[in-house]
mmCIF file of C-alpha atoms in Angstrom:
data_model
loop_
_atom_site.group_PDB
_atom_site.id
_atom_site.type_symbol
_atom_site.label_atom_id
_atom_site.label_comp_id
_atom_site.label_asym_id
_atom_site.label_seq_id
_atom_site.Cartn_x
_atom_site.Cartn_y
_atom_site.Cartn_z
ATOM 1 C CA UNK A 1 103.065 115.919 139.737
ATOM 2 C CA UNK A 2 100.939 116.560 136.525
ATOM 3 C CA UNK A 3 102.561 118.239 133.331
ATOM 4 C CA UNK A 4 101.208 121.690 134.981
ATOM 5 C CA UNK A 5 103.189 120.840 138.450
ATOM 6 C CA UNK A 6 106.360 120.254 136.938
ATOM 7 C CA UNK A 7 105.720 123.545 134.336
ATOM 8 C CA UNK A 8 104.826 125.742 137.742
ATOM 9 C CA UNK A 9 108.103 124.217 140.026
ATOM 10 C CA UNK A 10 110.336 124.909 136.869
ATOM 11 C CA UNK A 11 108.711 128.252 136.826
ATOM 12 C CA UNK A 12 109.496 128.723 140.089
ATOM 13 C CA UNK A 13 113.102 126.956 140.169
ATOM 14 C CA UNK A 14 114.088 129.737 137.217
ATOM 15 C CA UNK A 15 112.729 132.433 139.119
ATOM 16 C CA UNK A 16 114.996 131.986 142.202
ATOM 17 C CA UNK A 17 117.188 131.851 139.780
ATOM 18 C CA UNK A 18 116.704 135.442 138.580
ATOM 19 C CA UNK A 19 116.196 136.648 141.935
ATOM 20 C CA UNK A 20 119.434 135.413 143.336
ATOM 21 C CA UNK A 21 121.108 136.616 140.166
ATOM 22 C CA UNK A 22 120.390 140.054 141.309
ATOM 23 C CA UNK A 23 120.944 139.302 144.799
ATOM 24 C CA UNK A 24 124.377 138.398 143.798
ATOM 25 C CA UNK A 25 125.738 141.432 141.926
ATOM 26 C CA UNK A 26 124.630 143.490 144.896
ATOM 27 C CA UNK A 27 128.289 144.103 146.832
ATOM 28 C CA UNK A 28 128.793 144.341 150.481
ATOM 29 C CA UNK A 29 128.457 147.014 152.603
ATOM 30 C CA UNK A 30 131.818 147.572 154.263
ATOM 31 C CA UNK A 31 130.208 147.311 157.866
ATOM 32 C CA UNK A 32 129.214 143.470 156.494
ATOM 33 C CA UNK A 33 132.643 142.348 155.161
ATOM 34 C CA UNK A 34 133.973 140.522 158.577
ATOM 35 C CA UNK A 35 137.099 139.340 156.624
ATOM 36 C CA UNK A 36 138.039 143.370 155.907
ATOM 37 C CA UNK A 37 138.470 143.077 159.642
ATOM 38 C CA UNK A 38 140.591 140.723 160.722
ATOM 39 C CA UNK A 39 143.983 141.336 162.770
ATOM 40 C CA UNK A 40 146.213 139.928 161.798
ATOM 41 C CA UNK A 41 144.879 140.192 157.913
ATOM 42 C CA UNK A 42 143.998 138.817 156.068
ATOM 43 C CA UNK A 43 141.760 135.843 155.864
ATOM 44 C CA UNK A 44 142.433 132.456 154.995
ATOM 45 C CA UNK A 45 140.068 130.178 152.867
ATOM 46 C CA UNK A 46 140.862 126.297 151.725
ATOM 47 C CA UNK A 47 139.065 125.341 149.329
ATOM 48 C CA UNK A 48 139.101 121.562 148.474
ATOM 49 C CA UNK A 49 138.973 119.772 144.760
ATOM 50 C CA UNK A 50 139.335 123.480 142.594
ATOM 51 C CA UNK A 51 140.856 122.906 139.934
ATOM 52 C CA UNK A 52 137.850 122.912 138.497
ATOM 53 C CA UNK A 53 134.135 122.923 137.925
ATOM 54 C CA UNK A 54 132.353 124.567 141.604
ATOM 55 C CA UNK A 55 135.304 123.934 143.632
ATOM 56 C CA UNK A 56 137.203 126.641 141.334
ATOM 57 C CA UNK A 57 134.364 128.748 141.110
ATOM 58 C CA UNK A 58 133.777 129.400 145.050
ATOM 59 C CA UNK A 59 137.690 129.801 145.297
ATOM 60 C CA UNK A 60 137.055 132.331 142.711
ATOM 61 C CA UNK A 61 134.722 134.470 143.814
ATOM 62 C CA UNK A 62 135.879 133.946 147.556
ATOM 63 C CA UNK A 63 139.278 135.427 146.455
ATOM 64 C CA UNK A 64 137.897 138.201 144.382
ATOM 65 C CA UNK A 65 135.751 139.088 147.610
ATOM 66 C CA UNK A 66 139.327 139.531 149.174
ATOM 67 C CA UNK A 67 140.089 136.714 150.743
ATOM 68 C CA UNK A 68 142.740 134.806 150.509
ATOM 69 C CA UNK A 69 142.119 131.320 149.314
ATOM 70 C CA UNK A 70 144.289 128.269 149.547
ATOM 71 C CA UNK A 71 142.787 126.734 146.279
ATOM 72 C CA UNK A 72 143.849 122.605 146.480
ATOM 73 C CA UNK A 73 143.593 119.479 144.347
ATOM 74 C CA UNK A 74 145.351 116.318 143.454
ATOM 75 C CA UNK A 75 146.372 116.884 140.150
ATOM 76 C CA UNK A 76 149.526 119.403 140.476
ATOM 77 C CA UNK A 77 149.391 120.407 137.139
ATOM 78 C CA UNK A 78 145.671 121.225 137.315
ATOM 79 C CA UNK A 79 145.829 122.607 140.544
ATOM 80 C CA UNK A 80 148.774 125.495 139.165
ATOM 81 C CA UNK A 81 146.966 126.127 136.415
ATOM 82 C CA UNK A 82 143.996 126.632 137.921
ATOM 83 C CA UNK A 83 145.725 129.531 141.066
ATOM 84 C CA UNK A 84 146.837 130.543 137.773
ATOM 85 C CA UNK A 85 143.982 131.357 135.529
ATOM 86 C CA UNK A 86 142.467 133.360 138.337
ATOM 87 C CA UNK A 87 145.245 135.241 139.058
ATOM 88 C CA UNK A 88 145.515 136.029 135.731
ATOM 89 C CA UNK A 89 141.721 137.255 135.218
ATOM 90 C CA UNK A 90 143.275 140.899 137.020
ATOM 91 C CA UNK A 91 140.537 141.340 139.518
ATOM 92 C CA UNK A 92 142.064 143.816 141.789
ATOM 93 C CA UNK A 93 143.467 142.722 145.620
ATOM 94 C CA UNK A 94 142.981 138.906 144.369
ATOM 95 C CA UNK A 95 145.142 136.476 146.110
ATOM 96 C CA UNK A 96 145.171 132.724 145.712
ATOM 97 C CA UNK A 97 147.342 129.839 146.062
ATOM 98 C CA UNK A 98 148.161 126.441 145.300
ATOM 99 C CA UNK A 99 148.635 123.295 147.250
ATOM 100 C CA UNK A 100 148.189 119.558 146.866
ATOM 101 C CA UNK A 101 146.036 117.797 148.576
ATOM 102 C CA UNK A 102 144.358 114.352 148.669
ATOM 103 C CA UNK A 103 141.434 113.963 150.922
ATOM 104 C CA UNK A 104 141.260 110.327 150.230
ATOM 105 C CA UNK A 105 145.034 110.058 151.853
ATOM 106 C CA UNK A 106 145.721 110.502 155.912
ATOM 107 C CA UNK A 107 149.318 111.501 155.402
ATOM 108 C CA UNK A 108 148.343 114.260 152.608
ATOM 109 C CA UNK A 109 145.664 115.394 154.524
ATOM 110 C CA UNK A 110 148.043 115.615 157.886
ATOM 111 C CA UNK A 111 150.749 117.331 155.595
ATOM 112 C CA UNK A 112 149.021 119.473 154.236
ATOM 113 C CA UNK A 113 147.123 120.724 157.464
ATOM 114 C CA UNK A 114 151.045 120.875 159.023
ATOM 115 C CA UNK A 115 151.666 123.591 156.806
ATOM 116 C CA UNK A 116 148.411 125.552 156.130
ATOM 117 C CA UNK A 117 149.637 125.764 160.450
ATOM 118 C CA UNK A 118 153.554 126.351 159.335
ATOM 119 C CA UNK A 119 152.492 128.576 157.225
ATOM 120 C CA UNK A 120 149.109 131.114 157.711
ATOM 121 C CA UNK A 121 149.086 129.756 161.232
ATOM 122 C CA UNK A 122 145.507 128.585 160.428
ATOM 123 C CA UNK A 123 141.964 129.438 158.364
ATOM 124 C CA UNK A 124 139.228 131.717 158.568
ATOM 125 C CA UNK A 125 136.960 129.432 155.750
ATOM 126 C CA UNK A 126 136.943 126.109 154.997
ATOM 127 C CA UNK A 127 134.940 124.651 152.002
ATOM 128 C CA UNK A 128 134.769 120.907 151.456
ATOM 129 C CA UNK A 129 134.174 120.584 147.552
ATOM 130 C CA UNK A 130 136.243 117.565 146.820
ATOM 131 C CA UNK A 131 133.964 114.608 145.841
ATOM 132 C CA UNK A 132 133.729 112.461 142.973
ATOM 133 C CA UNK A 133 130.705 111.175 140.357
ATOM 134 C CA UNK A 134 130.765 108.047 138.168
ATOM 135 C CA UNK A 135 127.707 107.753 136.951
ATOM 136 C CA UNK A 136 125.776 110.012 134.177
ATOM 137 C CA UNK A 137 122.278 110.577 132.604
ATOM 138 C CA UNK A 138 120.033 107.415 133.735
ATOM 139 C CA UNK A 139 123.293 105.001 134.774
ATOM 140 C CA UNK A 140 123.273 103.984 138.668
ATOM 141 C CA UNK A 141 126.163 102.025 138.683
ATOM 142 C CA UNK A 142 127.786 101.228 142.370
ATOM 143 C CA UNK A 143 130.840 99.743 140.724
ATOM 144 C CA UNK A 144 132.826 102.440 142.127
ATOM 145 C CA UNK A 145 130.722 103.319 145.264
ATOM 146 C CA UNK A 146 133.459 102.587 147.634
ATOM 147 C CA UNK A 147 135.940 105.504 145.966
ATOM 148 C CA UNK A 148 132.643 107.369 146.305
ATOM 149 C CA UNK A 149 131.985 106.754 149.576
ATOM 150 C CA UNK A 150 135.933 107.584 150.706
ATOM 151 C CA UNK A 151 136.239 110.920 148.579
ATOM 152 C CA UNK A 152 132.782 112.657 149.392
ATOM 153 C CA UNK A 153 131.781 111.103 153.255
ATOM 154 C CA UNK A 154 135.540 109.426 154.531
ATOM 155 C CA UNK A 155 137.532 112.307 152.822
ATOM 156 C CA UNK A 156 135.202 115.301 153.861
ATOM 157 C CA UNK A 157 135.235 114.386 157.551
ATOM 158 C CA UNK A 158 139.176 113.601 156.973
ATOM 159 C CA UNK A 159 139.847 117.212 156.652
ATOM 160 C CA UNK A 160 137.183 118.485 158.647
ATOM 161 C CA UNK A 161 139.151 116.700 161.569
ATOM 162 C CA UNK A 162 142.321 117.426 160.399
ATOM 163 C CA UNK A 163 141.505 121.406 159.848
ATOM 164 C CA UNK A 164 139.053 122.361 163.011
ATOM 165 C CA UNK A 165 142.071 122.880 165.005
ATOM 166 C CA UNK A 166 143.292 124.998 162.482
ATOM 167 C CA UNK A 167 140.073 127.988 162.448
ATOM 168 C CA UNK A 168 141.033 130.882 164.142
ATOM 169 C CA UNK A 169 139.093 132.021 166.675
ATOM 170 C CA UNK A 170 137.857 135.545 165.933
ATOM 171 C CA UNK A 171 134.225 137.119 166.514
ATOM 172 C CA UNK A 172 133.038 136.725 163.787
ATOM 173 C CA UNK A 173 133.515 132.518 164.184
ATOM 174 C CA UNK A 174 135.206 130.175 161.358
ATOM 175 C CA UNK A 175 133.023 128.973 158.542
ATOM 176 C CA UNK A 176 132.467 125.098 157.292
ATOM 177 C CA UNK A 177 130.222 125.021 154.158
ATOM 178 C CA UNK A 178 130.505 121.258 152.877
ATOM 179 C CA UNK A 179 128.974 120.477 149.288
ATOM 180 C CA UNK A 180 126.215 118.551 149.090
ATOM 181 C CA UNK A 181 123.122 117.819 147.431
ATOM 182 C CA UNK A 182 119.187 117.377 147.482
ATOM 183 C CA UNK A 183 119.728 113.556 146.206
ATOM 184 C CA UNK A 184 120.819 113.032 150.035
ATOM 185 C CA UNK A 185 117.840 113.925 151.958
ATOM 186 C CA UNK A 186 116.912 110.930 154.551
ATOM 187 C CA UNK A 187 113.305 112.282 153.086
ATOM 188 C CA UNK A 188 113.505 112.993 150.023
ATOM 189 C CA UNK A 189 110.271 112.422 147.751
ATOM 190 C CA UNK A 190 111.537 110.310 144.887
ATOM 191 C CA UNK A 191 115.100 109.731 146.036
ATOM 192 C CA UNK A 192 115.084 108.222 149.134
ATOM 193 C CA UNK A 193 116.566 105.134 152.024
ATOM 194 C CA UNK A 194 113.938 102.653 152.167
ATOM 195 C CA UNK A 195 114.123 101.550 155.527
ATOM 196 C CA UNK A 196 111.534 104.044 157.371
ATOM 197 C CA UNK A 197 113.259 103.690 161.206
ATOM 198 C CA UNK A 198 116.987 104.096 159.743
ATOM 199 C CA UNK A 199 115.257 107.578 158.614
ATOM 200 C CA UNK A 200 113.640 108.223 161.903
ATOM 201 C CA UNK A 201 117.192 107.473 163.037
ATOM 202 C CA UNK A 202 118.441 109.669 160.747
ATOM 203 C CA UNK A 203 116.719 112.760 161.311
ATOM 204 C CA UNK A 204 116.658 112.286 165.562
ATOM 205 C CA UNK A 205 118.823 114.936 166.490
ATOM 206 C CA UNK A 206 119.635 112.576 170.025
ATOM 207 C CA UNK A 207 119.988 109.042 168.221
ATOM 208 C CA UNK A 208 122.487 110.766 165.407
ATOM 209 C CA UNK A 209 125.752 109.654 165.888
ATOM 210 C CA UNK A 210 128.839 108.847 163.750
ATOM 211 C CA UNK A 211 128.371 105.413 164.880
ATOM 212 C CA UNK A 212 125.136 105.731 162.803
ATOM 213 C CA UNK A 213 126.549 107.472 159.674
ATOM 214 C CA UNK A 214 129.575 105.181 159.588
ATOM 215 C CA UNK A 215 127.697 101.749 160.149
ATOM 216 C CA UNK A 216 125.030 102.862 157.326
ATOM 217 C CA UNK A 217 127.582 103.219 154.646
ATOM 218 C CA UNK A 218 129.531 100.163 155.292
ATOM 219 C CA UNK A 219 126.495 98.653 155.479
ATOM 220 C CA UNK A 220 126.116 99.840 152.370
ATOM 221 C CA UNK A 221 129.255 99.068 151.165
ATOM 222 C CA UNK A 222 129.528 95.574 152.370
ATOM 223 C CA UNK A 223 125.707 95.308 150.136
ATOM 224 C CA UNK A 224 127.632 96.460 147.110
ATOM 225 C CA UNK A 225 130.262 94.134 146.917
ATOM 226 C CA UNK A 226 127.565 91.116 148.363
ATOM 227 C CA UNK A 227 126.023 92.410 145.438
ATOM 228 C CA UNK A 228 122.663 92.027 147.169
ATOM 229 C CA UNK A 229 121.856 96.072 147.491
ATOM 230 C CA UNK A 230 118.244 96.699 146.759
ATOM 231 C CA UNK A 231 116.924 100.268 145.207
ATOM 232 C CA UNK A 232 114.031 99.562 147.674
ATOM 233 C CA UNK A 233 116.557 99.800 150.563
ATOM 234 C CA UNK A 234 118.473 102.700 149.360
ATOM 235 C CA UNK A 235 118.165 105.659 146.862
ATOM 236 C CA UNK A 236 116.786 105.034 143.631
ATOM 237 C CA UNK A 237 118.787 108.050 141.973
ATOM 238 C CA UNK A 238 122.861 107.308 141.417
ATOM 239 C CA UNK A 239 123.017 105.434 144.889
ATOM 240 C CA UNK A 240 126.514 105.664 145.725
ATOM 241 C CA UNK A 241 126.923 109.401 145.325
ATOM 242 C CA UNK A 242 122.708 110.241 146.862
ATOM 243 C CA UNK A 243 124.317 107.490 149.894
ATOM 244 C CA UNK A 244 127.466 109.374 150.281
ATOM 245 C CA UNK A 245 125.641 113.202 150.268
ATOM 246 C CA UNK A 246 123.395 112.002 152.902
ATOM 247 C CA UNK A 247 125.775 110.678 154.985
ATOM 248 C CA UNK A 248 127.337 114.539 154.508
ATOM 249 C CA UNK A 249 124.587 115.920 155.602
ATOM 250 C CA UNK A 250 123.830 113.818 158.828
ATOM 251 C CA UNK A 251 127.748 114.284 160.025
ATOM 252 C CA UNK A 252 126.920 118.395 159.663
ATOM 253 C CA UNK A 253 123.697 117.940 161.228
ATOM 254 C CA UNK A 254 126.200 116.052 164.464
ATOM 255 C CA UNK A 255 128.941 118.717 164.222
ATOM 256 C CA UNK A 256 127.017 121.708 164.315
ATOM 257 C CA UNK A 257 125.740 120.310 167.573
ATOM 258 C CA UNK A 258 129.125 119.387 168.907
ATOM 259 C CA UNK A 259 130.109 122.567 168.262
ATOM 260 C CA UNK A 260 127.189 125.104 169.083
ATOM 261 C CA UNK A 261 128.113 125.374 173.082
ATOM 262 C CA UNK A 262 131.778 126.888 172.135
ATOM 263 C CA UNK A 263 131.995 130.307 173.631
ATOM 264 C CA UNK A 264 131.425 133.383 171.817
ATOM 265 C CA UNK A 265 135.088 134.079 169.899
ATOM 266 C CA UNK A 266 135.567 130.188 169.378
ATOM 267 C CA UNK A 267 132.039 129.310 167.481
ATOM 268 C CA UNK A 268 132.578 127.826 164.206
ATOM 269 C CA UNK A 269 129.282 127.996 161.310
ATOM 270 C CA UNK A 270 129.138 124.173 160.004
ATOM 271 C CA UNK A 271 126.502 123.547 157.577
ATOM 272 C CA UNK A 272 125.719 122.486 153.465
ATOM 273 C CA UNK A 273 124.468 123.327 150.144
ATOM 274 C CA UNK A 274 123.342 121.878 147.038
ATOM 275 C CA UNK A 275 124.690 124.102 143.893
ATOM 276 C CA UNK A 276 122.164 122.195 141.847
ATOM 277 C CA UNK A 277 122.286 120.837 138.714
ATOM 278 C CA UNK A 278 125.395 122.174 137.594
ATOM 279 C CA UNK A 279 127.212 121.930 133.924
ATOM 280 C CA UNK A 280 131.000 120.374 135.362
ATOM 281 C CA UNK A 281 132.339 117.432 134.012
ATOM 282 C CA UNK A 282 130.916 115.464 137.064
ATOM 283 C CA UNK A 283 127.493 115.693 135.417
ATOM 284 C CA UNK A 284 128.934 115.382 131.896
ATOM 285 C CA UNK A 285 128.059 119.156 131.317
ATOM 286 C CA UNK A 286 124.363 118.058 131.178
ATOM 287 C CA UNK A 287 123.429 120.334 134.322
ATOM 288 C CA UNK A 288 121.181 123.175 133.713
ATOM 289 C CA UNK A 289 123.130 126.220 135.476
ATOM 290 C CA UNK A 290 126.635 127.108 135.250
ATOM 291 C CA UNK A 291 129.870 126.582 137.797
ATOM 292 C CA UNK A 292 129.750 130.101 138.807
ATOM 293 C CA UNK A 293 125.659 129.725 140.038
ATOM 294 C CA UNK A 294 126.445 126.450 141.464
ATOM 295 C CA UNK A 295 129.009 127.784 143.771
ATOM 296 C CA UNK A 296 127.157 131.199 144.969
ATOM 297 C CA UNK A 297 125.394 130.035 147.781
ATOM 298 C CA UNK A 298 128.402 127.977 149.576
ATOM 299 C CA UNK A 299 130.367 131.205 148.988
ATOM 300 C CA UNK A 300 127.213 132.978 150.064
ATOM 301 C CA UNK A 301 127.465 130.798 153.794
ATOM 302 C CA UNK A 302 131.073 131.214 154.198
ATOM 303 C CA UNK A 303 130.930 135.042 154.140
ATOM 304 C CA UNK A 304 127.991 136.100 156.119
ATOM 305 C CA UNK A 305 127.803 138.516 158.430
ATOM 306 C CA UNK A 306 128.432 137.531 161.509
ATOM 307 C CA UNK A 307 124.934 138.710 162.419
ATOM 308 C CA UNK A 308 123.230 136.530 160.092
ATOM 309 C CA UNK A 309 125.269 133.485 160.336
ATOM 310 C CA UNK A 310 124.241 129.870 160.960
ATOM 311 C CA UNK A 311 125.015 126.500 161.803
ATOM 312 C CA UNK A 312 123.567 122.924 161.375
ATOM 313 C CA UNK A 313 121.371 123.708 158.415
ATOM 314 C CA UNK A 314 121.500 122.678 154.597
ATOM 315 C CA UNK A 315 120.914 125.747 152.031
ATOM 316 C CA UNK A 316 120.046 125.744 148.177
ATOM 317 C CA UNK A 317 119.724 129.321 145.870
ATOM 318 C CA UNK A 318 120.277 130.746 149.295
ATOM 319 C CA UNK A 319 117.246 129.430 150.653
ATOM 320 C CA UNK A 320 117.479 126.844 153.787
ATOM 321 C CA UNK A 321 115.808 123.793 152.428
ATOM 322 C CA UNK A 322 114.615 120.195 154.419
ATOM 323 C CA UNK A 323 116.857 117.622 155.702
#
């Protein structure tokens, strides 16, 4: 892409950013606020990795809209401080509590699910935000690939499997929102896996399976351990992070298909979104949008009115994008 093309693309992004800013300022109409009409109230949302950044903003925005939020984090002190910060802002009707959750620890996830069931009887919204990325700028180390895959993919999967049986049934459906990234696109123009056959199988719903996704990430991890992985075979930028988000995207599509035949009143709408390049600790504060802006599409997906609810899609800036 030439200089003029880049400038035009940048202007389109900025224009969409301005449009979404205006959309965010439009309040939900009473008929759209499905979470206000639940019996018994309130709507309960769980947000993972929510002590800072995009997770914190997702929790804050959901709470401001009137959803009771269970804000989770590994670090107890930071999680409690984050929940208190949301409460201290003084927004009317805000209801938030903190609970410890380590998505990489099966026992922690199990304990959390048991607590949710005993305390709330279930949830209506799950936002899977917990994730890690150890690369910055031009770095592309795979030294921590195992931790990245375990947190971003297997951790997300572990939480979904534990919480899905606890999704409360209603005519509005349960909502699962996975925080992902454009870096995890199968056919990204500048950042994609090199194996054309694998790309084809991942994009073909008839071939997509949990086994295929797991085999892909295990193969990648084995190659990183043996130090024979190739950037021509795997995404070229932030490779371990990109592979983890590729797996999350594929798993989102797979789960959407599995959930598609649920009867009315038991629907679960699962989608993923890319928040953009956000100024957070994960990006070393090098992003070009705020965490508040980055969280917006995820909150929008979580609160979509039932007649607009979608499933198995990938979004950015409140628009569907390709996998």
